Tab-separated table of C-alpha atoms in Angstrom:
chain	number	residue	atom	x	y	z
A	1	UNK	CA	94.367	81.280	79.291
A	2	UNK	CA	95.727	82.751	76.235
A	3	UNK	CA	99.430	82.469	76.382
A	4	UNK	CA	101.702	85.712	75.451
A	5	UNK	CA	105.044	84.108	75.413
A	6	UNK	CA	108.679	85.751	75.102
A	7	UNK	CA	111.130	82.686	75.804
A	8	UNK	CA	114.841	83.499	75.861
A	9	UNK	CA	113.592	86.801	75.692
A	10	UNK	CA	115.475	88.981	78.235
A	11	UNK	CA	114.422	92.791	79.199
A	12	UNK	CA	115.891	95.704	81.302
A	13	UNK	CA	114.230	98.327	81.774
A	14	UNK	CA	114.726	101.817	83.946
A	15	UNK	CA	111.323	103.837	83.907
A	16	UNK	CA	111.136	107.534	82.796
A	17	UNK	CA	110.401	110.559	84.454
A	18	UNK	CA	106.762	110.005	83.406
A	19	UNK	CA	106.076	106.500	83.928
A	20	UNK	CA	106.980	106.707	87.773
A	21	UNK	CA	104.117	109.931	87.788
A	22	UNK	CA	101.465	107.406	85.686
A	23	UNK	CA	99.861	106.034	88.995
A	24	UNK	CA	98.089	103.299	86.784
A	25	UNK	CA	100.819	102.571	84.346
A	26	UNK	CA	99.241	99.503	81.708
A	27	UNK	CA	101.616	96.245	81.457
A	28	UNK	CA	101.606	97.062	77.335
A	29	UNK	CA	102.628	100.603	78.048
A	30	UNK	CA	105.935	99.408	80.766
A	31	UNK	CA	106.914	96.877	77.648
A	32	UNK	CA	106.497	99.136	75.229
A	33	UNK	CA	109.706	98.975	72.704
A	34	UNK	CA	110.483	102.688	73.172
A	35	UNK	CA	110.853	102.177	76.728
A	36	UNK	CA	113.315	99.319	76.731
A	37	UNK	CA	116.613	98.351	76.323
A	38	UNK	CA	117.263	95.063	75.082
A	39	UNK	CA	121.027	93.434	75.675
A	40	UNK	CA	122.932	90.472	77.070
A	41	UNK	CA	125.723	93.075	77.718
A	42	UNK	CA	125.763	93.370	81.580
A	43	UNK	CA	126.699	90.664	83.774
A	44	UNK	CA	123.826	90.209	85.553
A	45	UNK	CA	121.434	90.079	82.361
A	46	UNK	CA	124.105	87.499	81.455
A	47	UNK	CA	123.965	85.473	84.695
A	48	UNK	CA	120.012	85.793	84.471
A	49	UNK	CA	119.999	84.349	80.915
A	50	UNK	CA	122.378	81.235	82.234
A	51	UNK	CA	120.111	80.864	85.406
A	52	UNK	CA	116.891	80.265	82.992
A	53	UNK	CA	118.662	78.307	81.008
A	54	UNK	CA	120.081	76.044	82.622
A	55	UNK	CA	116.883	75.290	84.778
A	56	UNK	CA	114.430	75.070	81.433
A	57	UNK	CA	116.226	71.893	80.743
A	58	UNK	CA	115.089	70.260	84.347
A	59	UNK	CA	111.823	68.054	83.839
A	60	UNK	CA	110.525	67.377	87.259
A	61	UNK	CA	107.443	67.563	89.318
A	62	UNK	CA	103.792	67.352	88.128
A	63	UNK	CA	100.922	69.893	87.342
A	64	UNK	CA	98.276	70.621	89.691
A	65	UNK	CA	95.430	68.205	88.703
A	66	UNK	CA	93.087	68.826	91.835
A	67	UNK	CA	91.675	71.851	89.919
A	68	UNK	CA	91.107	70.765	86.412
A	69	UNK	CA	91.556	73.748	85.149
A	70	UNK	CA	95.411	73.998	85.959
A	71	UNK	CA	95.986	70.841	84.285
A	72	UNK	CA	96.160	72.767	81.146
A	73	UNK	CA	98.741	74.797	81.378
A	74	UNK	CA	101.931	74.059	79.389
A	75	UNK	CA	104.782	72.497	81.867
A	76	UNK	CA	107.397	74.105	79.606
A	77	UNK	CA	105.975	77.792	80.735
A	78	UNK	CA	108.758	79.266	82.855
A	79	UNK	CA	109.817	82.912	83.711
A	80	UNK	CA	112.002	84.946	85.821
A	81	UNK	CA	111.055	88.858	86.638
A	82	UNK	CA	113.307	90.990	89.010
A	83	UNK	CA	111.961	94.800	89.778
A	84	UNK	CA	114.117	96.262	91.937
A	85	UNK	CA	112.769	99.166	94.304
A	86	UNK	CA	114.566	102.048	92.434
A	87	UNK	CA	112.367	100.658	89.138
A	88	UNK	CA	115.250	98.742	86.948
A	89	UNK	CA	113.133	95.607	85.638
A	90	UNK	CA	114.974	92.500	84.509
A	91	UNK	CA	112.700	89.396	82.697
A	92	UNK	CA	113.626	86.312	80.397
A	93	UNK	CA	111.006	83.984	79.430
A	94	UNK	CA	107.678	83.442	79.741
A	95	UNK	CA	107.159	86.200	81.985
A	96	UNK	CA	104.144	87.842	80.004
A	97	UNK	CA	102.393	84.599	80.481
A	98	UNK	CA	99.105	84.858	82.355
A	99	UNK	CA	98.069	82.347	84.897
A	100	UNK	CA	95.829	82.171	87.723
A	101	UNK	CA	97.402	83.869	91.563
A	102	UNK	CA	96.158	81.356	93.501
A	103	UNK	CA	97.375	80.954	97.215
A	104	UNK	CA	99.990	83.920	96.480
A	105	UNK	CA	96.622	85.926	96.644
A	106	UNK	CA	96.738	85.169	100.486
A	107	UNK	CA	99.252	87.366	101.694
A	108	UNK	CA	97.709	90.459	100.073
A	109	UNK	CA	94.672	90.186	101.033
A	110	UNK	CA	95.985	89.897	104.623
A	111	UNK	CA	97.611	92.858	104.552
A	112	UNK	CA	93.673	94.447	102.501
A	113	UNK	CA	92.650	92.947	106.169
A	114	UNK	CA	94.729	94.747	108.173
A	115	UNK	CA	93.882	97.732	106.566
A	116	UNK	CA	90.731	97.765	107.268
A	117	UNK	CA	90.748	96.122	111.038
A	118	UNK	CA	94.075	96.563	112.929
A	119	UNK	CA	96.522	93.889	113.826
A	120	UNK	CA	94.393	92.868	116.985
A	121	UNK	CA	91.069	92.428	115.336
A	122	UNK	CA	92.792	90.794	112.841
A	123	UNK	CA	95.160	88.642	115.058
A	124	UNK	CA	92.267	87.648	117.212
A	125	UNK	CA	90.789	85.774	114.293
A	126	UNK	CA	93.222	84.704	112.106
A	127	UNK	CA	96.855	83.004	114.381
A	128	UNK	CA	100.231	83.390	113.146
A	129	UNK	CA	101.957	80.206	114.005
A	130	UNK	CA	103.545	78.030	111.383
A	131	UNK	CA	101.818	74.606	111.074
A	132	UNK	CA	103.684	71.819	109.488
A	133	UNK	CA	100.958	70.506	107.653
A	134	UNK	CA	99.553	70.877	104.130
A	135	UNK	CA	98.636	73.962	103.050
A	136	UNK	CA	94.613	72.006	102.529
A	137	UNK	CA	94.921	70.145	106.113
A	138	UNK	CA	91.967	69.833	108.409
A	139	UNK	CA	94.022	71.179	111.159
A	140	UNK	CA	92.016	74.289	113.597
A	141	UNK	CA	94.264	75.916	116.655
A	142	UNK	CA	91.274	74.593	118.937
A	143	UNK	CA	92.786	76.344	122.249
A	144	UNK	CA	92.914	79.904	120.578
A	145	UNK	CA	89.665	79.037	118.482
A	146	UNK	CA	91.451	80.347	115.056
A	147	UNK	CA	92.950	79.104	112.257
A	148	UNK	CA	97.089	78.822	112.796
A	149	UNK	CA	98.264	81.359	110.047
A	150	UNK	CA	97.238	83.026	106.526
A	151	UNK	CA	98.970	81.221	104.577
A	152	UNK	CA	96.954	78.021	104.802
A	153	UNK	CA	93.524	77.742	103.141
A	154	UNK	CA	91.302	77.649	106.368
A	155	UNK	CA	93.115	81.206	107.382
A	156	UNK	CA	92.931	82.369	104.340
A	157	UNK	CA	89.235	81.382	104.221
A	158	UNK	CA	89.019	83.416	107.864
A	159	UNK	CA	90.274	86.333	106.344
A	160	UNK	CA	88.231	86.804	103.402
A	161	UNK	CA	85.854	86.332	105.783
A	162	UNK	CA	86.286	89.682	107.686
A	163	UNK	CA	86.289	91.139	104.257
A	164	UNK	CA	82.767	89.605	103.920
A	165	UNK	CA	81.101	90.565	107.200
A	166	UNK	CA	79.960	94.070	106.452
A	167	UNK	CA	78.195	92.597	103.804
A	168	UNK	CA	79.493	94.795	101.088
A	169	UNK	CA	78.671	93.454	97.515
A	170	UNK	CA	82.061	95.033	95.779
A	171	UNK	CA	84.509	93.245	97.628
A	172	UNK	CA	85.903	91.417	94.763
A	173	UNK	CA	86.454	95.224	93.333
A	174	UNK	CA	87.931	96.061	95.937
A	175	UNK	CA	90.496	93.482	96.286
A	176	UNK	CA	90.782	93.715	92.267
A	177	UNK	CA	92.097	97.480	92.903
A	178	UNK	CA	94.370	96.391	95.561
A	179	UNK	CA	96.322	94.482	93.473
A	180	UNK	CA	96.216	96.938	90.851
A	181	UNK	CA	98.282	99.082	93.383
A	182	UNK	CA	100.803	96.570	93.243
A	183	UNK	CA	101.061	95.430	90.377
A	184	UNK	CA	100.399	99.115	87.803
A	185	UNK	CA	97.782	97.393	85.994
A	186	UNK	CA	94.237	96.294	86.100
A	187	UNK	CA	93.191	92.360	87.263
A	188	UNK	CA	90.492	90.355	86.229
A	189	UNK	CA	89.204	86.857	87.122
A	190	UNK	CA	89.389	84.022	85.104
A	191	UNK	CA	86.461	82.382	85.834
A	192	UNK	CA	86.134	79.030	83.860
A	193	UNK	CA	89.232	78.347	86.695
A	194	UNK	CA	86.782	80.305	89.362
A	195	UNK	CA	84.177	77.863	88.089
A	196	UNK	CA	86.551	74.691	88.362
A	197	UNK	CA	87.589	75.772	91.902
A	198	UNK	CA	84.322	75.968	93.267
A	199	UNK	CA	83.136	72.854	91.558
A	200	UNK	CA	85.741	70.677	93.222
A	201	UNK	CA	86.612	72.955	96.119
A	202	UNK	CA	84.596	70.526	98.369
A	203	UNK	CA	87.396	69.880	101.513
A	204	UNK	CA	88.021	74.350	101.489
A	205	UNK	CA	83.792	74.170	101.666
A	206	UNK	CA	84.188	71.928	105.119
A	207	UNK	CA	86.842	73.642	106.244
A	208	UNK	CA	84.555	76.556	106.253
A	209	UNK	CA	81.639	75.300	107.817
A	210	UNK	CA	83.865	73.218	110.496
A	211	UNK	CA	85.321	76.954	111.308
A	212	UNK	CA	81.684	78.350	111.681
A	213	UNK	CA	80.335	75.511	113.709
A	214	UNK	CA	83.930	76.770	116.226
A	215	UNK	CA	82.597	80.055	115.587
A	216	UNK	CA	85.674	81.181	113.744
A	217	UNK	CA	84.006	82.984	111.162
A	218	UNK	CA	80.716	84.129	110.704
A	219	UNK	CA	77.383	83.329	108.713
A	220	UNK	CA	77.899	84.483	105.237
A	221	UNK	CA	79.458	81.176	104.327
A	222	UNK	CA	78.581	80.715	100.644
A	223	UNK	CA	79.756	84.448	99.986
A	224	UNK	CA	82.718	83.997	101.705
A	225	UNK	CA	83.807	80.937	99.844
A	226	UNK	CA	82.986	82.664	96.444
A	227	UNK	CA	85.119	85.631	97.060
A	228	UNK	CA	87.583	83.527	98.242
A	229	UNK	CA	87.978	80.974	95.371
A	230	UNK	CA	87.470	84.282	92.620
A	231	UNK	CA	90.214	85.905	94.579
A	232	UNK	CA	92.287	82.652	94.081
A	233	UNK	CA	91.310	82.942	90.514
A	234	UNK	CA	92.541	86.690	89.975
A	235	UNK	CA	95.055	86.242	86.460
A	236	UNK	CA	98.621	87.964	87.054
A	237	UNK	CA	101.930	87.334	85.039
A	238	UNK	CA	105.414	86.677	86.319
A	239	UNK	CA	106.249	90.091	85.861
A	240	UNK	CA	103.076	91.410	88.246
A	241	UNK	CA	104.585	88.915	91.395
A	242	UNK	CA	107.692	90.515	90.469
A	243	UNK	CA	106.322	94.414	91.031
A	244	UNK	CA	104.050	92.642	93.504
A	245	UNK	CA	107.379	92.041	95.959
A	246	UNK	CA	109.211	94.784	94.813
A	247	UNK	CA	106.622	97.147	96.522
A	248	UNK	CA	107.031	95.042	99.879
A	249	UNK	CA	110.447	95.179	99.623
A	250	UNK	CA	110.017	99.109	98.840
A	251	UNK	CA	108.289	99.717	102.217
A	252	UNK	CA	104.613	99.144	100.462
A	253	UNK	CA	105.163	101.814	97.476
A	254	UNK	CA	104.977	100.808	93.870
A	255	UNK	CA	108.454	101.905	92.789
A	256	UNK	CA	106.884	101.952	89.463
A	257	UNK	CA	104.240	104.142	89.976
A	258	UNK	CA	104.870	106.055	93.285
A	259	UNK	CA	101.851	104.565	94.829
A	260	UNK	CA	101.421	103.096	98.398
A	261	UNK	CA	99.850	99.934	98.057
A	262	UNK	CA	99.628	98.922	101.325
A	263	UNK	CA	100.330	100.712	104.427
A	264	UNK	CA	103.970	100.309	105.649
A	265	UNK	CA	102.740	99.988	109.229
A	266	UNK	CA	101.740	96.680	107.983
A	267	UNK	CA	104.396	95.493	105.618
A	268	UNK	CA	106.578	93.627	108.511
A	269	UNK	CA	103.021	91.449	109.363
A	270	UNK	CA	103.718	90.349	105.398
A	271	UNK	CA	106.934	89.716	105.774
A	272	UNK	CA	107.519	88.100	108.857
A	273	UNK	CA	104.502	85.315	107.339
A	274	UNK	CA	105.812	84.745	104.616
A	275	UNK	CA	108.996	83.972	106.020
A	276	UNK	CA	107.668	81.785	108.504
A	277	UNK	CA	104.574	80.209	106.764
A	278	UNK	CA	104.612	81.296	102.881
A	279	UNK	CA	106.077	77.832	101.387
A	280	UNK	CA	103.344	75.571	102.678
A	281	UNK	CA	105.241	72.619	104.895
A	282	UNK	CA	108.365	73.300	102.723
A	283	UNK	CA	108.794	76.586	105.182
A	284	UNK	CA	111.142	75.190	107.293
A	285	UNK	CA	113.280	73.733	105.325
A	286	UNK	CA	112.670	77.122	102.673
A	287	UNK	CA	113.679	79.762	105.548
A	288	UNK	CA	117.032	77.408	105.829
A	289	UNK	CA	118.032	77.336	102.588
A	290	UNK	CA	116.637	80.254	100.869
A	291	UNK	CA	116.090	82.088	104.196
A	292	UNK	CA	113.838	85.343	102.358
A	293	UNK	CA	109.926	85.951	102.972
A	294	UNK	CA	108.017	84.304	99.842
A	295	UNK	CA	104.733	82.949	98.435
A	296	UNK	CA	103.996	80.137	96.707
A	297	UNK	CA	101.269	79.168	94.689
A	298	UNK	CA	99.926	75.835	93.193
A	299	UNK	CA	99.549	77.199	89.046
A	300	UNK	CA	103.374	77.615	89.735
A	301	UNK	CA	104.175	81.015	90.756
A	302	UNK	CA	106.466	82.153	93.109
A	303	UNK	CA	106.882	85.693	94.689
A	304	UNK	CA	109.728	86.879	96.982
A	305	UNK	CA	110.673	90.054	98.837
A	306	UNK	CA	114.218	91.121	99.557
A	307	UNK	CA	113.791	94.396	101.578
A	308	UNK	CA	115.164	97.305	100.312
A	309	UNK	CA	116.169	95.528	97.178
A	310	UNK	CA	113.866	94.052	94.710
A	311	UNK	CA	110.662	91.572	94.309
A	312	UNK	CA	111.417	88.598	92.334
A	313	UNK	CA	108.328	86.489	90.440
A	314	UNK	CA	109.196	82.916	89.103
A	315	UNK	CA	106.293	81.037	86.732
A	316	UNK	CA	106.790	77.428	86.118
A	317	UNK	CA	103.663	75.307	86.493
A	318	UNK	CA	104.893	71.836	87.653
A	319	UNK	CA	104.996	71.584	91.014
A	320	UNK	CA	107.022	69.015	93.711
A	321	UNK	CA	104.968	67.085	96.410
A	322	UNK	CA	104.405	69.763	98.877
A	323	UNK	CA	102.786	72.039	96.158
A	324	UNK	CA	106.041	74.565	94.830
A	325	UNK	CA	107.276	75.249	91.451
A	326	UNK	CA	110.254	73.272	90.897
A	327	UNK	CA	112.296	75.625	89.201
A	328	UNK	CA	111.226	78.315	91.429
A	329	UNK	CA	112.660	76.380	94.651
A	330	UNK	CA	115.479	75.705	92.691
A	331	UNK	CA	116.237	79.040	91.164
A	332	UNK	CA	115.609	81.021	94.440
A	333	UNK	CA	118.110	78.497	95.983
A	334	UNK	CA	120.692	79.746	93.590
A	335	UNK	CA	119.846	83.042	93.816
A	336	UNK	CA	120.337	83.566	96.990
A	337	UNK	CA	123.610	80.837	96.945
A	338	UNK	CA	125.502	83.330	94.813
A	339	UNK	CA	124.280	86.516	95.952
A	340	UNK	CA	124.654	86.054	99.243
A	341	UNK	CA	120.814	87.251	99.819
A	342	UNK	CA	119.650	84.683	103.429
A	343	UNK	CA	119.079	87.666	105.814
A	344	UNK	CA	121.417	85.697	108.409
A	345	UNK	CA	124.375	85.147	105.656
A	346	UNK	CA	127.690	86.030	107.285
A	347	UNK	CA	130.402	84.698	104.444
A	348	UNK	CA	130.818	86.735	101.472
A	349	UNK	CA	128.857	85.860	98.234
A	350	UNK	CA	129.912	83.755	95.292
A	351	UNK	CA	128.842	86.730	93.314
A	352	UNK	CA	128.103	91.039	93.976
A	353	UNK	CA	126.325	92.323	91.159
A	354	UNK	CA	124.395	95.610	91.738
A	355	UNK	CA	120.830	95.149	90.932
């Protein structure tokens, strides 16, 4: 992964008249220097820049090492994007820093499911029940015959499974585009980490053929488990989860580009998972202190939605037990400390800067 760093770099940007028309808007084009103001002047570029720094001092956690691939990336990587849904972009960091989406690919391609299926269809394959358990465990909902939610790799194997059972060859295209809606920019895979994945992806293989010998998903087991481990392989930046949850938060419409990404009957099904299920078996304990639907994902990013407000997308590769970026937990906790952003806060924030 060729690295394309800006540390204590910090952005703000409000798009033009014509960027919001350019339905595929390029990442080089939205940081373009004519089409950005750089300053520390406002107090919330100044409260971002304090937030970054004081958490690129904090050393904990470990890389990913079960995919050998991930093992190379550099543990001092770490960014911080905010979009908000009116299109005012704020970034410091290493936010232009490519890495690999990995289980944050798992919400999106849920919704890409119920797109194409319905709730029911989808719902009558895939559960939606938080599990407690690693986001890798061996663990089935035996009396509904299903995986227990998305967000773990057996449901997320389900799902690209119904993706798969049409037999259509240009699924990976398809899913490519999808997040090219969200994000304003084309994806690719990085496949020497697709390659990695699959070579040592050996428990997500029996978790797949367990679920077909349940009859949870269907034949095409091989195909399934390629798309699945490409799709987990798709290269974004810090500043693509960031556009990535600003369109959730934005009712499923780029607020960069104008375009509906995903259909906003479906945007609450996103939501309400990654509330409940989005931080592995940290979820709990996230929706208590942080308390805002989210994604995690084990080369270090982080997405969240705050409806109606903004997406936020945190990069910083080493990761505590359960599988989340350190400073991601850790600057989301602030975040939302001195903001006042837990959808069930009652007392009045530290802070009220208008993003």
């Amino acid at each position: 992964m060729k690295a394309q760093q800006k540390s204590g770099s910090l952005l703000i940007c409000k798009p033009s008249h014509n960027q919001v028309n350019n339905r595929h808007i390029q990442l080089e084009q939205l940081l373009d220097g004519s089409n950005i103001k750089k300053s520390r002047n406002s107090q919330f570029q100044n409260y971002l820049f304090d937030l970054h720094q004081k958490y690129q001092s904090l050393k904990e956690g470990l890389l990913a090492d079960y995919i050998p691939e991930l093992k190379k990336a550099n543990p001092e990587w770490f960014g911080i994007s905010i979009v908000t849904t009116d299109g005012q972009i704020y970034q410091i960091g290493d936010y232009q820093q490519t890495f690999t989406i990995q289980s944050i690919s798992k919400p999106f391609v849920y919704g890409m499911a119920l797109e194409n299926y319905g709730r029911e269809v989808v719902l009558n394959k895939v559960g939606v029940e938080p599990t407690g358990q690693a986001f890798n465990s061996i663990d089935l909902d035996q009396k509904n015959n299903r995986p227990y939610n998305p967000m773990v790799n057996a449901g997320a194997i389900a799902t690209t499974n119904l993706l798969t059972v049409d037999g259509a060859s240009n699924r990976l295209e398809q899913i490519l585009k999808m997040f090219s809606r969200y994000t304003g920019r084309e994806h690719n895979v990085d496949w020497s980490v697709f390659l990695s994945e699959k070579a040592t992806g050996s428990k997500n293989k029996a978790l797949a053929y367990l679920m077909h010998n349940s009859g949870m998903i269907s034949d095409n087991i091989e195909e399934t488990l390629d798309l699945y481990f490409q799709q987990c392989s798709i290269s974004v930046s810090c500043h693509d989860l960031a556009m990535m949850g600003a369109t959730l938060a934005n009712k499923g419409v780029n607020p960069i580009t104008g375009e509906q990404a995903l259909n906003k009957y479906y945007v609450q099904d996103i939501l309400s998972l990654m509330h409940s299920c989005g931080m592995y078996d940290f979820a709990g304990e996230w929706a208590y202190r942080v308390g805002l639907p989210a994604k995690s994902g084990v080369s270090g990013g982080l997405v969240m939605a705050i409806p109606g407000k903004c997406g936020i997308g945190i990069f910083s590769p080493p990761l505590d037990a359960k599988g989340n970026s350190v400073r991601a937990i850790k600057v989301c906790e602030q975040l939302t400390r001195d903001f006042g952003l837990h959808l069930y806060n009652a007392v009045e924030p530290i802070r009220n800067f208008a993003f």
